[in-house]
Amino acid sequence: MTDAQPGALMTAEIDQQPGMLATIAEHRADIAAVAADIARHRPRFALLAARGSSDHAAIYAKYLIEVLLGLPVGLVSPSTTTLYGARPDLRDVLVISVSQSGGSPDLLEVTQAARDAGARTVAVSNTRSSQLFSAADLAVDIRAGQENAVAATKTYTATLLTLYLLVDAIRGGDGGAVADIGERAETTLRDSADQVSHAVDRFRFADRVIAAARGYSYASALESSLKLAETSYLQTHAYSGADLLHGPVAAVDEETAVLGMTSAGRGGEAMGDVLRAVGERGADVLAVGSAASSMPAALRIDVPETAEEVAPILEILPVQRLALHLSLARGGNPDNPRGLHKVTKTR
């Protein structure tokens, strides 16, 4: 396989993730040092700033911080700073800017403005040479290595793991829940191959896909929706399972494919009624996660069980493979989706 073949880059970068995740888990001293600084400053609350896949990682971090640290968390609307010039009082506030490339001008401006307003700022990025790193008080390198495919895969999971290790270290944890994350990632990719292939056969003719989840896995639903849209040009939408039942379920029918993230834990358990409801409306339901085998779904992709807060790092892996092979089956090139660029510059 050469880089000229459609999907070669995305395939290679998906396959690099077990080794990359193991390395991040083993070398967490830099993350722990940043965590110690944050713990000393005892922030009143936290704000997260991000775009695209990084925004989904930030939503994952929102759940981590609220549940594991007991701090209120908000998501920054960058345009309030970049377009409207808002400058709220951010004294004693933790602001974490997440950007895989570190090249987003709006996140740079948000970070600089937050620091000027008294926040303790942290940049989480894959690019140590970026302006974002120098703009923040503290910086964490996600250590994913260069990513060439337009669709983010390894940078996304590296960001998730980095954010988990950061939050876990702030609460005094030692990262024990992810000590074997590399092995579990390898098992996930190896053992899900046939199930992914079956799902591709069923989903390749779909035009409308809904991704849904509860809790920590809501980030996985959002990322799944984005991956399927940008690689296969599908009409996709992501919902909290609770929100899906509060109205949008009325639009679900036999022409709808539903991807439900269902890892073991409270969030996954809450998805049973959601998947049952969409299945009764005729949807083609695919359950992904460590609790998939117990879900009312026609298709399942199993993932090794972990602590619930760690599950999003693993459950997205087979969905990346699904997006890759769906794109190829539909005649696309997931390495270079039409009209997309690796870094999107907004303000």
XYZ file of C-alpha atoms in Angstrom:
347
model
C 0.000 0.000 0.000
C 1.306 3.446 -0.883
C 0.268 6.899 0.218
C -1.212 7.416 -3.267
C -3.919 4.845 -2.591
C -7.182 6.192 -1.179
C -7.341 5.633 2.556
C -3.672 4.699 2.973
C -2.905 7.568 5.323
C -6.022 7.174 7.449
C -5.449 3.405 7.663
C -1.881 3.870 8.865
C -2.835 6.500 11.416
C -5.667 4.405 12.843
C -3.243 1.489 13.192
C -0.669 3.657 15.002
C -3.022 4.376 17.890
C -2.330 1.418 20.225
C 1.402 2.162 20.355
C 0.822 5.908 20.577
C -1.666 5.572 23.444
C 0.692 3.280 25.345
C 3.494 5.833 24.988
C 1.310 8.688 26.248
C 0.261 6.650 29.290
C 3.861 5.745 30.073
C 5.193 9.310 29.755
C 2.744 11.347 31.807
C 5.207 13.264 34.003
C 4.760 16.496 32.015
C 0.982 16.209 32.310
C 1.277 15.603 36.059
C 3.389 18.747 36.448
C 0.710 20.861 34.753
C -1.952 19.176 36.875
C -0.048 20.037 40.051
C 0.058 23.711 39.058
C -3.704 23.722 38.415
C -4.405 22.019 41.735
C -2.325 24.624 43.581
C -4.309 27.484 42.021
C -7.666 25.905 43.002
C -9.812 27.366 40.194
C -13.408 28.398 40.903
C -14.598 26.827 37.671
C -13.293 25.831 34.249
C -13.879 26.913 30.671
C -12.990 24.899 27.574
C -12.268 26.363 24.131
C -11.997 24.251 20.975
C -13.173 23.679 17.392
C -14.023 20.590 15.313
C -12.794 17.239 16.658
C -11.036 19.114 19.449
C -14.427 20.467 20.500
C -15.654 16.914 20.957
C -12.583 16.171 23.077
C -13.394 19.292 25.100
C -16.935 18.014 25.726
C -15.386 14.782 27.014
C -13.211 16.884 29.324
C -16.321 18.754 30.487
C -17.791 15.513 31.786
C -14.468 14.545 33.379
C -14.082 17.843 35.208
C -17.673 18.046 36.388
C -17.884 14.422 37.557
C -14.355 13.703 38.778
C -13.358 17.144 40.081
C -16.757 18.537 41.042
C -16.091 21.844 39.277
C -18.660 23.642 37.121
C -17.543 23.792 33.479
C -18.593 25.841 30.477
C -17.759 25.723 26.783
C -16.384 28.968 25.398
C -18.124 30.561 22.428
C -15.025 31.965 20.664
C -17.039 34.511 18.691
C -17.985 36.346 21.896
C -14.307 37.279 22.085
C -13.318 37.452 18.410
C -16.429 39.084 16.937
C -18.050 40.881 19.865
C -15.014 41.790 21.923
C -16.392 40.430 25.195
C -13.870 40.440 28.032
C -15.454 38.767 31.109
C -13.735 38.698 34.478
C -11.857 35.382 34.550
C -9.883 35.717 37.759
C -9.375 32.315 39.431
C -10.812 30.551 36.383
C -9.130 27.670 34.550
C -9.279 28.047 30.755
C -8.204 25.035 28.687
C -7.771 25.601 24.943
C -7.755 22.382 22.927
C -6.421 22.476 19.373
C -4.765 19.527 17.686
C -2.967 21.812 15.244
C -2.561 24.818 17.511
C -3.227 26.872 14.387
C -6.695 28.272 15.037
C -6.572 32.104 15.182
C -9.785 32.347 17.209
C -8.523 29.970 19.882
C -5.275 31.907 20.046
C -7.214 35.140 20.586
C -9.459 33.497 23.177
C -6.441 32.188 25.069
C -4.651 35.525 25.035
C -7.780 37.391 26.120
C -8.452 34.891 28.912
C -4.913 35.226 30.221
C -5.196 39.015 30.167
C -8.476 38.705 32.078
C -6.834 36.787 34.917
C -7.463 33.158 33.960
C -4.956 30.361 34.422
C -4.639 29.199 30.822
C -3.634 25.780 29.512
C -2.973 24.876 25.875
C -3.485 21.244 24.845
C -2.097 20.668 21.360
C -0.086 18.393 19.090
C 2.142 21.232 17.879
C 4.743 22.445 20.356
C 5.889 25.180 17.958
C 2.403 26.716 17.704
C 1.580 30.210 18.916
C -1.079 28.686 21.138
C 1.596 26.993 23.235
C 3.432 30.244 23.868
C 0.208 32.190 24.506
C -0.887 30.031 27.457
C 0.507 29.908 30.996
C 0.845 26.140 30.748
C 1.056 23.737 27.812
C 0.537 20.020 27.303
C 1.815 18.202 24.216
C -0.506 15.353 23.224
C 2.418 13.488 21.560
C 0.454 12.054 18.635
C 3.154 12.660 16.032
C 2.453 14.065 12.591
C -1.027 13.366 11.235
C -1.399 13.600 7.460
C -4.931 12.425 6.710
C -7.435 15.281 6.799
C -9.806 13.369 9.086
C -8.404 13.382 12.625
C -7.974 9.918 14.150
C -4.851 9.494 16.256
C -4.783 13.155 17.303
C -8.335 12.789 18.590
C -7.678 9.758 20.791
C -4.360 11.248 21.936
C -6.228 14.361 23.034
C -8.819 12.294 24.914
C -6.146 10.339 26.769
C -4.156 13.486 27.542
C -7.217 15.230 28.946
C -8.106 12.184 31.023
C -4.582 11.991 32.459
C -4.657 15.717 33.206
C -7.962 15.575 35.088
C -7.029 12.334 36.842
C -3.748 13.861 38.026
C -5.520 17.000 39.296
C -7.645 14.797 41.560
C -4.512 12.960 42.755
C -4.855 9.868 40.540
C -1.993 7.839 39.129
C -3.474 6.971 35.727
C -4.084 3.381 36.770
C -7.307 3.107 34.743
C -5.339 3.613 31.514
C -2.166 1.714 32.373
C -3.010 -0.922 29.753
C -4.771 1.377 27.280
C -2.417 0.451 24.443
C -3.182 -3.250 24.794
C -6.909 -2.596 25.023
C -6.766 -0.401 21.913
C -4.952 -3.129 20.005
C -7.561 -5.675 21.103
C -10.366 -3.324 20.083
C -9.049 -2.844 16.556
C -8.199 -6.516 16.082
C -11.356 -8.076 17.470
C -13.833 -5.627 15.932
C -12.633 -6.040 12.331
C -15.322 -8.499 11.221
C -18.107 -6.578 12.959
C -16.968 -3.350 11.318
C -16.970 -5.065 7.922
C -20.543 -6.266 8.500
C -21.615 -2.766 9.507
C -20.048 -1.327 6.341
C -22.098 -3.731 4.242
C -25.278 -2.570 5.974
C -24.498 1.162 6.124
C -22.917 1.713 2.714
C -26.253 2.625 1.139
C -27.448 4.823 4.001
C -28.040 8.505 3.371
C -29.067 9.588 6.858
C -27.292 8.589 10.072
C -28.012 9.582 13.660
C -25.370 9.061 16.339
C -26.515 9.060 19.949
C -25.076 8.541 23.420
C -25.376 9.561 27.054
C -22.744 10.741 29.520
C -19.054 10.548 28.707
C -19.840 8.858 25.397
C -21.763 11.868 24.086
C -18.381 13.078 22.797
C -18.075 9.818 20.846
C -21.474 10.351 19.227
C -20.431 13.836 18.116
C -17.098 12.605 16.768
C -18.752 9.648 15.009
C -21.188 11.985 13.292
C -18.369 14.240 12.132
C -16.228 11.355 10.847
C -19.060 9.858 8.805
C -20.031 13.249 7.388
C -16.550 14.386 6.394
C -15.347 11.083 4.925
C -18.519 9.673 3.320
C -20.540 12.885 2.839
C -23.456 11.380 4.750
C -26.221 13.451 6.288
C -25.442 12.958 9.960
C -26.549 14.384 13.256
C -25.501 13.651 16.818
C -27.806 13.795 19.813
C -27.741 13.105 23.471
C -29.965 10.056 23.802
C -32.218 12.083 26.085
C -32.551 14.902 23.558
C -33.230 12.427 20.752
C -36.336 11.218 22.566
C -37.510 14.801 23.179
C -38.636 15.398 19.599
C -36.098 14.405 16.910
C -37.129 10.744 17.252
C -40.251 11.690 15.284
C -38.071 11.960 12.157
C -36.623 8.448 12.572
C -37.911 5.805 10.167
C -36.773 2.763 8.211
C -34.527 4.996 6.063
C -32.529 6.047 9.131
C -29.374 4.375 10.400
C -28.709 4.895 14.107
C -25.301 4.483 15.707
C -25.579 4.193 19.480
C -22.560 4.389 21.787
C -23.224 1.877 24.550
C -20.273 1.295 26.856
C -20.740 -0.229 30.306
C -21.759 2.321 32.922
C -24.599 4.691 33.645
C -24.451 6.382 30.243
C -24.550 3.118 28.331
C -27.340 1.725 30.487
C -29.436 4.809 29.720
C -29.187 4.062 25.985
C -31.250 0.880 26.122
C -34.598 2.658 25.976
C -33.293 5.041 23.309
C -32.213 2.263 20.947
C -35.412 0.353 21.597
C -37.452 3.426 20.640
C -35.634 4.059 17.358
C -35.673 0.348 16.533
C -39.447 0.265 16.933
C -39.626 3.061 14.346
C -37.783 0.872 11.828
C -34.255 2.310 12.127
C -31.237 0.141 11.331
C -29.496 0.209 14.728
C -25.778 -0.307 15.335
C -24.635 -0.495 18.973
C -20.951 0.195 19.671
C -19.274 -0.324 23.026
C -18.588 -2.736 25.860
C -22.324 -3.074 26.594
C -23.324 -3.552 22.937
C -24.155 -7.235 23.388
C -26.990 -6.379 25.784
C -28.538 -3.688 23.587
C -31.644 -3.943 21.355
C -29.750 -3.574 18.069
C -29.520 -5.422 14.758
C -25.775 -4.780 14.538
C -23.135 -4.681 17.267
C -19.469 -3.771 17.569
C -17.968 -4.951 20.841
C -15.270 -3.028 22.712
C -13.280 -4.182 25.772
C -14.734 -2.950 29.060
C -12.950 -0.205 30.987
C -13.850 2.377 33.607
C -16.755 4.339 32.112
C -14.773 7.588 31.977
C -12.101 5.882 29.847
C -14.484 4.207 27.371
C -14.556 7.075 24.808
C -10.864 6.501 24.070
C -11.606 2.969 22.882
C -15.150 3.069 21.512
C -14.275 5.602 18.804
C -11.611 3.304 17.287
C -13.969 0.930 15.416
C -16.056 3.916 14.307
C -12.951 5.430 12.709
C -12.539 2.140 10.838
C -16.221 2.232 9.897
C -15.837 5.745 8.484
C -12.696 4.749 6.585
C -14.207 1.698 4.909
C -17.587 3.288 4.283
C -15.837 6.082 2.417
C -13.872 3.613 0.314
C -16.987 1.499 -0.356
C -18.812 4.612 -1.559
C -15.950 5.552 -3.902
C -14.421 8.281 -1.762
C -10.948 9.076 -0.466
C -11.027 9.560 3.316
C -7.460 10.879 3.289
C -8.518 13.960 1.368
C -12.261 14.674 1.547
C -13.401 17.183 -1.029
C -13.232 20.802 0.020
C -11.640 20.139 3.420
C -8.262 21.149 4.821
C -6.275 19.894 7.791
C -6.374 23.256 9.549
C -9.498 25.409 9.318
C -8.805 29.047 10.137
C -11.755 30.923 11.604
C -12.121 34.025 13.667
